[in-house]
Each structure stands twice: as C-alpha cells, then as structure tokens.
CSV table of C-alpha atoms in Angstrom, one decimal:
chain,number,residue,atom,x,y,z
A,1,ALA,CA,-0.2,-0.2,-0.2
A,2,ASP,CA,2.9,2.5,0.7
A,3,VAL,CA,4.6,1.8,-2.6
A,4,ALA,CA,1.2,2.0,-4.5
A,5,GLN,CA,0.5,5.7,-2.4
A,6,ASN,CA,4.2,6.8,-3.2
A,7,LEU,CA,4.2,5.8,-6.9
A,8,ALA,CA,0.9,7.7,-7.1
A,9,LYS,CA,2.6,10.9,-6.2
A,10,PRO,CA,3.4,13.4,-8.7
A,11,LYS,CA,7.1,12.6,-9.9
A,12,ARG,CA,9.8,15.3,-8.9
A,13,ASP,CA,12.3,16.7,-11.7
A,14,MET,CA,15.4,16.8,-8.8
A,15,ALA,CA,16.8,14.5,-6.7
A,16,PRO,CA,17.2,15.0,-2.8
A,17,ILE,CA,19.4,17.3,-2.2
A,18,LEU,CA,21.8,15.1,-0.2
A,19,LEU,CA,22.0,13.3,-3.3
A,20,ARG,CA,22.6,16.2,-5.5
A,21,LYS,CA,25.4,17.3,-2.8
A,22,TYR,CA,27.4,13.9,-2.6
A,23,GLY,CA,26.2,12.2,-5.8
A,24,ILE,CA,29.4,12.1,-7.5
A,25,TRP,CA,31.0,10.6,-4.5
A,26,LEU,CA,28.6,7.7,-4.2
A,27,MET,CA,29.1,7.1,-7.9
A,28,ALA,CA,33.1,7.2,-7.3
A,29,LEU,CA,33.0,5.0,-4.3
A,30,ALA,CA,30.4,2.7,-6.3
A,31,PHE,CA,32.9,2.4,-9.5
A,32,ILE,CA,35.8,1.3,-7.4
A,33,PHE,CA,33.8,-1.0,-5.6
A,34,LEU,CA,32.3,-2.4,-8.8
A,35,THR,CA,35.8,-2.9,-10.2
A,36,TRP,CA,37.0,-4.8,-7.3
A,37,ILE,CA,34.2,-7.2,-6.9
A,38,ASP,CA,34.4,-7.8,-10.6
A,39,ARG,CA,37.7,-9.5,-10.4
A,40,VAL,CA,37.1,-11.0,-6.9
A,41,ALA,CA,33.6,-12.6,-7.6
A,42,ASN,CA,34.5,-13.0,-11.4
A,43,ILE,CA,31.3,-11.3,-12.5
A,44,THR,CA,32.0,-11.0,-16.2
A,45,GLY,CA,33.1,-15.1,-16.2
A,46,ALA,CA,29.9,-15.8,-14.3
A,47,PRO,CA,26.6,-16.1,-16.3
A,48,ARG,CA,24.9,-15.9,-12.8
A,49,ALA,CA,26.8,-13.0,-11.3
A,50,THR,CA,26.5,-11.1,-14.6
A,51,GLY,CA,22.7,-11.6,-14.5
A,52,ILE,CA,22.5,-10.2,-10.6
A,53,LEU,CA,24.6,-7.0,-11.8
A,54,LEU,CA,22.3,-6.2,-15.1
A,55,ALA,CA,19.2,-6.9,-12.7
A,56,ILE,CA,20.6,-4.4,-10.0
A,57,LEU,CA,21.2,-1.5,-12.5
A,58,LEU,CA,18.2,-2.3,-14.6
A,59,GLY,CA,16.2,-2.2,-11.3
A,60,GLY,CA,17.7,1.1,-10.2
A,61,ALA,CA,17.0,2.7,-13.4
A,62,VAL,CA,13.4,1.5,-13.6
A,63,LEU,CA,12.6,2.7,-10.0
A,64,ASP,CA,14.5,5.8,-10.8
A,65,GLY,CA,11.7,6.1,-13.9
A,66,LEU,CA,9.0,5.5,-11.4
A,67,LEU,CA,10.0,8.1,-8.8
A,68,PHE,CA,11.3,10.8,-11.0
A,69,ARG,CA,10.6,12.3,-14.3
A,70,ARG,CA,14.1,12.7,-15.2
A,71,ARG,CA,17.2,10.5,-14.9
A,72,VAL,CA,18.4,10.9,-11.4
A,73,TRP,CA,19.7,7.3,-11.6
A,74,CYS,CA,22.2,8.3,-14.6
A,75,ARG,CA,23.0,11.6,-13.2
A,76,TYR,CA,23.7,11.0,-9.3
A,77,ILE,CA,23.8,7.3,-8.7
A,78,CYS,CA,25.0,5.0,-11.7
A,79,PRO,CA,28.6,4.3,-11.3
A,80,ILE,CA,29.0,3.8,-15.1
A,81,GLY,CA,27.5,7.0,-15.6
A,82,ALA,CA,30.2,8.8,-13.4
A,83,LEU,CA,32.9,7.2,-15.8
A,84,THR,CA,31.3,7.8,-19.0
A,85,GLY,CA,30.6,11.5,-17.5
A,86,LEU,CA,34.2,11.9,-17.0
A,87,TYR,CA,35.5,10.3,-20.0
A,88,SER,CA,33.1,12.7,-22.2
A,89,MET,CA,34.8,15.6,-21.1
A,90,ALA,CA,37.6,15.0,-23.1
A,91,SER,CA,35.4,14.3,-26.2
A,92,VAL,CA,36.0,16.1,-29.5
A,93,VAL,CA,32.1,16.8,-29.7
A,94,GLU,CA,30.1,19.3,-27.7
A,95,LEU,CA,26.5,20.5,-27.6
A,96,ARG,CA,26.6,24.0,-26.8
A,97,ALA,CA,24.6,27.5,-27.5
A,98,ARG,CA,25.5,29.6,-30.1
A,99,PRO,CA,27.3,32.7,-28.3
A,100,GLY,CA,24.7,35.6,-27.7
A,101,ALA,CA,21.8,33.3,-29.4
A,102,CYS,CA,20.0,33.0,-25.9
A,103,VAL,CA,20.0,36.7,-25.0
A,104,GLY,CA,16.5,37.8,-24.6
A,105,CYS,CA,15.0,34.4,-24.6
A,106,ARG,CA,12.3,34.1,-22.1
A,107,THR,CA,11.3,30.1,-22.9
A,108,LYS,CA,12.7,27.4,-21.0
A,109,ASP,CA,12.0,24.9,-23.6
A,110,CYS,CA,15.4,23.4,-24.1
A,111,TYR,CA,15.3,22.6,-20.5
A,112,GLN,CA,11.7,22.0,-19.7
A,113,GLY,CA,10.5,20.4,-23.3
A,114,ASN,CA,7.9,21.0,-25.6
A,115,GLU,CA,5.5,19.3,-28.2
A,116,ARG,CA,8.8,18.9,-30.1
A,117,ALA,CA,11.0,16.8,-27.6
A,118,ALA,CA,11.2,16.0,-24.2
A,119,GLY,CA,13.2,18.4,-21.6
A,120,CYS,CA,16.8,17.6,-21.0
A,121,PRO,CA,16.8,14.2,-19.1
A,122,LEU,CA,20.0,14.9,-17.1
A,123,MET,CA,18.5,18.4,-15.6
A,124,GLU,CA,21.0,20.3,-17.4
A,125,PHE,CA,19.9,23.8,-18.9
A,126,PRO,CA,21.5,23.4,-22.1
A,127,ARG,CA,21.7,27.2,-23.0
A,128,ALA,CA,24.1,27.5,-19.8
A,129,MET,CA,26.1,24.6,-20.1
A,130,GLU,CA,29.7,24.7,-20.0
A,131,SER,CA,30.6,20.9,-19.6
A,132,ASN,CA,29.8,17.4,-21.2
A,133,HIS,CA,29.8,15.7,-17.9
A,134,HIS,CA,26.2,15.6,-17.7
A,135,CYS,CA,25.2,15.6,-21.5
A,136,SER,CA,24.3,12.3,-23.2
A,137,LEU,CA,24.1,14.0,-26.3
A,138,CYS,CA,20.5,12.8,-26.9
A,139,ALA,CA,19.8,16.1,-28.9
A,140,ASN,CA,16.4,16.9,-27.0
A,141,CYS,CA,17.1,20.4,-26.7
A,142,LEU,CA,18.1,21.0,-30.3
A,143,LYS,CA,14.7,19.8,-31.3
A,144,SER,CA,12.8,21.5,-28.6
A,145,CYS,CA,14.7,25.0,-29.2
A,146,PRO,CA,12.1,27.4,-30.9
A,147,HIS,CA,15.1,29.8,-31.8
A,148,ASP,CA,17.5,27.1,-33.2
A,149,SER,CA,20.1,28.7,-30.8
A,150,LEU,CA,22.0,25.7,-29.9
A,151,GLU,CA,24.5,23.3,-32.0
A,152,LEU,CA,26.4,20.6,-32.2
A,153,LYS,CA,30.3,20.8,-33.1
A,154,LEU,CA,33.5,19.9,-32.9
A,155,ARG,CA,36.3,20.8,-30.6
A,156,PRO,CA,40.0,20.1,-29.5
A,157,PRO,CA,39.7,17.5,-26.7
A,158,TRP,CA,41.8,19.5,-24.3
A,159,LYS,CA,39.2,22.5,-24.2
A,160,GLU,CA,37.3,21.5,-21.6
A,161,LEU,CA,39.5,19.9,-19.3
A,162,ALA,CA,42.0,22.9,-19.6
A,163,ASN,CA,39.3,25.3,-18.6
A,164,ILE,CA,37.2,24.0,-15.8
A,165,LYS,CA,36.0,26.9,-14.4
A,166,ARG,CA,34.3,25.3,-11.1
A,167,PRO,CA,36.5,22.2,-10.4
A,168,VAL,CA,35.1,19.2,-8.2
A,169,LEU,CA,37.1,17.5,-5.5
A,170,ALA,CA,34.9,14.4,-6.2
A,171,GLU,CA,35.8,14.5,-10.0
A,172,SER,CA,39.2,14.9,-9.3
A,173,PHE,CA,39.3,12.2,-6.9
A,174,LEU,CA,37.6,9.8,-9.3
A,175,ALA,CA,40.2,10.9,-12.6
A,176,LEU,CA,43.0,9.5,-10.1
A,177,ALA,CA,41.4,6.7,-9.1
A,178,MET,CA,40.8,6.0,-12.8
A,179,VAL,CA,44.6,6.0,-13.5
A,180,ALA,CA,44.9,3.3,-10.7
A,181,LEU,CA,42.1,1.2,-11.7
A,182,VAL,CA,43.1,1.4,-15.3
A,183,TYR,CA,46.6,0.2,-14.5
A,184,VAL,CA,45.5,-2.4,-12.1
A,185,GLN,CA,43.0,-3.8,-14.6
A,186,SER,CA,45.5,-4.1,-17.7
A,187,PHE,CA,48.4,-5.4,-15.3
A,188,ASP,CA,46.1,-8.0,-13.9
A,189,MET,CA,46.0,-9.3,-17.7
A,190,THR,CA,49.5,-9.7,-18.5
A,191,ILE,CA,51.5,-12.8,-18.2
A,192,ALA,CA,53.6,-11.3,-15.2
A,193,TRP,CA,50.7,-10.9,-13.1
A,194,GLY,CA,50.8,-14.5,-12.1
A,195,ASP,CA,54.1,-14.4,-11.4
A,196,TYR,CA,53.6,-11.1,-8.7
A,197,MET,CA,50.9,-13.0,-7.4
A,198,LYS,CA,52.8,-16.1,-6.5
A,199,TRP,CA,55.8,-14.0,-5.4
A,200,LEU,CA,53.3,-11.9,-3.2
A,201,ILE,CA,51.6,-14.8,-1.6
A,202,VAL,CA,55.0,-17.1,-0.9
A,203,ASN,CA,56.8,-13.9,0.8
A,204,THR,CA,53.7,-12.5,2.7
A,205,GLY,CA,52.3,-15.9,3.8
A,206,LEU,CA,48.8,-14.8,2.6
A,207,GLU,CA,47.3,-18.0,1.3
A,208,ASP,CA,43.9,-16.3,-0.1
A,209,TYR,CA,44.4,-15.3,-3.7
A,210,ASN,CA,41.5,-12.7,-3.5
A,211,LEU,CA,42.9,-11.2,-0.3
A,212,ALA,CA,46.2,-10.6,-1.8
A,213,PHE,CA,44.7,-9.1,-5.0
A,214,SER,CA,42.4,-6.8,-2.9
A,215,LEU,CA,45.6,-5.6,-0.7
A,216,THR,CA,47.3,-4.7,-4.2
A,217,PHE,CA,44.2,-3.1,-5.5
A,218,LEU,CA,43.8,-0.8,-2.4
A,219,ALA,CA,47.6,-0.2,-2.5
A,220,VAL,CA,47.8,1.0,-5.9
A,221,ILE,CA,44.8,3.2,-5.6
A,222,ALA,CA,46.4,4.5,-2.5
A,223,ALA,CA,49.9,5.3,-4.1
A,224,ALA,CA,48.4,6.8,-6.8
A,225,LEU,CA,46.2,9.3,-5.0
A,226,GLY,CA,49.0,9.9,-2.3
A,227,SER,CA,51.3,10.9,-4.7
A,228,PHE,CA,48.6,13.2,-6.1
A,229,TRP,CA,47.9,14.7,-2.9
A,230,LEU,CA,51.9,15.3,-2.3
A,231,THR,CA,52.3,16.7,-6.0
A,232,SER,CA,49.2,19.2,-5.1
A,233,GLY,CA,51.1,20.0,-2.0
A,234,LEU,CA,54.3,21.0,-3.8
A,235,SER,CA,52.2,23.0,-6.5
A,236,ALA,CA,50.5,24.9,-3.9
A,237,ARG,CA,53.9,26.0,-2.4
A,238,LEU,CA,54.5,27.4,-5.7
A,239,SER,CA,51.3,29.2,-6.6
A,240,GLY,CA,50.2,30.2,-3.1
A,241,LEU,CA,47.0,28.4,-3.0
A,242,ALA,CA,45.6,25.8,-1.0
A,243,THR,CA,46.7,22.0,-1.6
A,244,ARG,CA,43.0,21.1,-2.1
A,245,GLN,CA,42.4,23.8,-4.6
A,246,GLU,CA,45.6,22.2,-6.7
A,247,PHE,CA,43.9,18.8,-6.0
A,248,CYS,CA,40.8,19.9,-7.6
A,249,ARG,CA,42.3,21.8,-10.5
A,250,TYR,CA,44.8,19.5,-11.7
A,251,GLY,CA,43.1,16.4,-11.1
A,252,TYR,CA,41.5,16.7,-14.6
A,253,ALA,CA,44.8,16.5,-16.3
A,254,TYR,CA,45.2,12.9,-15.3
A,255,LEU,CA,41.9,11.8,-17.0
A,256,PRO,CA,43.4,11.6,-20.6
A,257,ILE,CA,46.0,8.8,-19.0
A,258,ALA,CA,43.4,6.9,-17.3
A,259,LEU,CA,41.1,7.1,-21.0
A,260,ALA,CA,44.5,6.0,-23.1
A,261,GLY,CA,45.4,3.4,-20.7
A,262,HIS,CA,41.5,2.2,-21.0
A,263,LEU,CA,41.5,2.3,-24.8
A,264,GLY,CA,44.9,1.2,-25.5
A,265,HIS,CA,44.5,-2.0,-23.6
A,266,ASN,CA,41.1,-2.7,-24.8
A,267,LEU,CA,41.5,-2.1,-28.7
A,268,THR,CA,44.7,-4.0,-28.6
A,269,HIS,CA,42.7,-7.0,-27.3
A,270,LEU,CA,39.8,-6.1,-29.7
A,271,VAL,CA,41.9,-5.9,-32.8
A,272,GLY,CA,44.3,-8.5,-32.1
A,273,GLU,CA,41.8,-11.3,-30.9
A,274,GLY,CA,38.8,-10.1,-33.0
A,275,PRO,CA,39.2,-12.5,-35.6
A,276,SER,CA,39.0,-15.8,-32.9
A,277,ALA,CA,36.3,-14.1,-31.3
A,278,LEU,CA,34.2,-13.9,-34.7
A,279,VAL,CA,34.8,-17.6,-35.2
A,280,ILE,CA,33.5,-18.3,-31.7
A,281,ALA,CA,30.5,-16.4,-32.4
A,282,GLY,CA,30.0,-18.0,-35.8
A,283,LYS,CA,29.7,-21.3,-34.3
A,284,GLN,CA,27.3,-20.3,-31.7
A,285,LEU,CA,25.2,-19.1,-34.6
A,286,GLY,CA,26.0,-22.2,-36.6
A,287,LEU,CA,28.0,-20.3,-39.1
A,288,PRO,CA,31.2,-22.2,-40.6
A,289,LEU,CA,33.7,-19.5,-39.9
A,290,ALA,CA,37.3,-20.7,-40.7
A,291,PRO,CA,39.5,-20.1,-37.7
A,292,PRO,CA,42.7,-17.9,-38.2
A,293,ALA,CA,45.9,-19.7,-39.2
A,294,GLU,CA,48.3,-20.5,-36.5
A,295,GLY,CA,50.4,-17.6,-35.7
A,296,ALA,CA,48.0,-15.4,-37.8
A,297,MET,CA,46.7,-13.2,-35.0
A,298,ALA,CA,48.0,-9.7,-35.3
A,299,ASP,CA,50.8,-8.2,-33.3
A,300,VAL,CA,49.2,-4.8,-32.5
A,301,GLY,CA,51.0,-4.3,-29.3
A,302,TRP,CA,52.0,-0.6,-31.0
A,303,LEU,CA,48.4,0.2,-30.8
A,304,ALA,CA,48.5,0.6,-27.2
A,305,PHE,CA,51.7,2.7,-27.3
A,306,VAL,CA,50.2,4.8,-29.9
A,307,ILE,CA,47.1,5.6,-27.9
A,308,LEU,CA,49.2,6.1,-24.7
A,309,ALA,CA,51.2,8.7,-26.6
A,310,THR,CA,48.4,10.5,-28.0
A,311,GLY,CA,46.9,10.7,-24.1
A,312,SER,CA,50.3,11.6,-22.9
A,313,ALA,CA,50.5,14.7,-25.0
A,314,LEU,CA,47.4,15.8,-24.2
A,315,ALA,CA,47.7,15.1,-20.4
A,316,LEU,CA,50.7,17.1,-20.5
A,317,TRP,CA,49.2,20.4,-22.4
A,318,VAL,CA,46.2,20.4,-20.5
A,319,ALA,CA,48.5,20.4,-17.3
A,320,ARG,CA,50.3,23.2,-18.8
A,321,ALA,CA,47.4,25.0,-19.5
A,322,ILE,CA,46.0,24.7,-16.0
A,323,GLY,CA,49.3,26.2,-14.9
A,324,ARG,CA,49.1,29.0,-16.9
A,325,SER,CA,45.8,30.0,-15.1
A,326,SER,CA,47.9,29.8,-11.9
A,327,PRO,CA,49.2,32.8,-10.1
A,328,ARG,CA,52.5,31.3,-10.9
A,329,PRO,CA,52.6,29.3,-14.1
A,330,ALA,CA,55.7,27.0,-12.5
A,331,SER,CA,52.9,25.3,-10.2
A,332,ALA,CA,52.4,23.1,-13.1
A,333,ILE,CA,56.1,21.6,-13.2
A,334,PRO,CA,55.3,19.0,-10.3
A,335,HIS,CA,52.3,17.6,-11.8
A,336,ILE,CA,54.1,17.3,-15.2
A,337,ALA,CA,56.5,15.3,-13.5
A,338,LEU,CA,54.0,12.7,-11.8
A,339,LEU,CA,52.4,12.5,-15.5
A,340,ILE,CA,55.6,11.6,-16.9
A,341,VAL,CA,56.4,8.8,-14.1
A,342,PHE,CA,52.4,7.5,-14.5
A,343,VAL,CA,53.2,7.3,-18.5
A,344,VAL,CA,56.4,5.4,-18.1
A,345,LEU,CA,54.9,2.9,-15.9
A,346,PHE,CA,52.0,2.4,-18.3
A,347,ALA,CA,54.9,2.1,-21.1
A,348,LEU,CA,56.3,-0.7,-19.2
A,349,MET,CA,53.2,-2.3,-18.2
A,350,PHE,CA,52.2,-2.2,-21.9
A,351,ALA,CA,55.5,-4.0,-23.1
A,352,LEU,CA,54.8,-6.7,-21.1
A,353,PRO,CA,53.2,-9.8,-22.7
A,354,MET,CA,49.5,-10.0,-22.6
A,355,ASN,CA,47.5,-13.3,-21.7
A,356,PRO,CA,45.0,-13.1,-24.7
A,357,ARG,CA,42.2,-15.2,-22.7
A,358,HIS,CA,42.9,-13.5,-19.5
A,359,VAL,CA,43.6,-16.4,-17.5
A,360,HIS,CA,46.1,-16.2,-14.7
C-alpha cells in the first residue's frame, strides 16, 4: 500500500538535496567497488553473477523512472555514469548554445521540453551548459529550442579539461582513481601478473588469492592518490593556493592518461583477438567460419603505445594550460613530473606480454 501510495504522488524533476550534493562521491566509490568485486567474484566470467549485476542496474533505472520524471539514476547514482561522464569531458564533440543566441529568450523549452521533444533528461540547462559531464548528446534540446540557438560542433579534446571554471573535488578524486584502476586492470591481464601474485603470496604468507589481490588493489589506489596529494602540495607552495585547490584543479589533467590506458589495452585485445572472437560467435550461430591460421593473430601491441602517446601529450598540454591560469605557472611542474612517471609505468606495463584469454 505504501508503494502504491508513493507511486501515486506526482513525480519530481530533481533528486533529494543530499544526493545532489554527494552523488558524485557515491558514484566514484561505487565504481571502485564495482571494479573490485568484478575481479574478486569473477562477474564477467559467471553468467549468474553477470545477470545479478545487470538486474541491479536495470532495477535502479526502473525505480528511478517510477519516482522521477528525469534520469536521477544516471546523473547521481549509476557508477557507469560517473565514468562515462568524466571521459566525455575529453570528447571532440560538444553541444552548446551559440554565443549571444539565447540573449532575451524567455522560454525554457531546452530544459522543460515542449511538443517537439522532452526536456533535458539529465537536468542540465543547455543554454548555460559549460561541460559535457552531464550531457548524453540525446539532442532533445536541439529539437525543442524554438530559436535554433543550440548547435553540435567539433572541438579540440583539451578544450574543456584545460578550462574548468568550477573544479569539483570528487571529480578529481575519481580521475586519479581511474588511473590506478585502469593500471591494475591492465596489469592483471598480463602474463607477469601470475608471477607477481605467486611472489606476493609466498613472501607474505597470504594464502587467499582474493585477499592478496584486494591488498594490491587498495595499495595501487592509495599510491596514486597519495602521490597526487603530495604533488598538489608542492604545486600549492609554488602557486600560493591551498593544496585542496590544486588537487581539484589539476586532477582533470590526469583523465587523458586513464582514458588512453583504457582504450589502449582494450583496443589491443579487440583488434588482435577479434578474428578468433568472430569464429567463436559464428559457431554459436551455426556459421562455418574458418579459424585464423596458427600465428596469424595480429601483433598490434604498438596500438597501445600510439594511444598512450596521444593521451600523454594531451595530459601534459592540459597540465601546462592549468598552470598558465595559476598565479604562478611554475605550479604545473610537479604535476608534469608525476604525469611522466605515470606514463612510464603504463609504457612498461604495456611492454609486458598480455594473456590473450585473461587466464592467470
């Protein structure tokens, strides 16, 4: 009866104020937990576990749809939304209002919607939007704007990251956490990982593999965040700003490293192992696809290094641009040094032979 009574109430546009205030922290911590539990519980390798996870995500989205008119789940709760939102800030596409086009406009159709299209599902006010973080490019605002004031256009990928007007601590935290998570996930898929785990278990007396993995997982995240905090302290001494401010501002410069690591590793597997995957899929569908000849699997390890080099150049450019906006541009030097350390660590890891079947 309580559920029926609640569903009978008018739906609200906005989430509760606590969720709006702390939602990004919730999403960041949830994504870290999801990454950890995926490996410990082998979710991707267990159909039942995969089904449970998908049911939780689907159930949350459905419940959100019953209680709210817009996508509160996607903006404030879903851990996948946190990741895609951050990565979209480095996109080469943006949807923005044309300069001066909205001056004098008294309608709010781009937000509220009209007969042409629904309002912005992620509760953004498109004509004042400055970031891709909460834009899913649904184009509802393009359709509903009566004055054709909005446009979809290309941009350099560093444009938004280098010009954050209101940096958010939780976003910078997740950016650094993503660098650590991508590194662990990629290293976990190398042949050397098995040797490392054997060494760790033998030399520490840990008998449980999941415990050894969990300690490594937490140690890498702590090392990344700790080194970033110390580096932000050095930048603060050079700029005269507070360490927290430098933590917030420079965190966005590390996003390209996480994105490059993510793309580099997964595209290497996709391109290198794609033909074999198509053969397996063909068998399931009854299609007689011939397996690739022995040794014919493409050696595309270079692809990861190309993507890493691109992401590294972008990260260094963003750090330098953030430094230029500081009272003293030299504040970027500590972060440029730390970025180079991270790039070297990723390059060394990518140089290790990968396990094509992710079996350790």
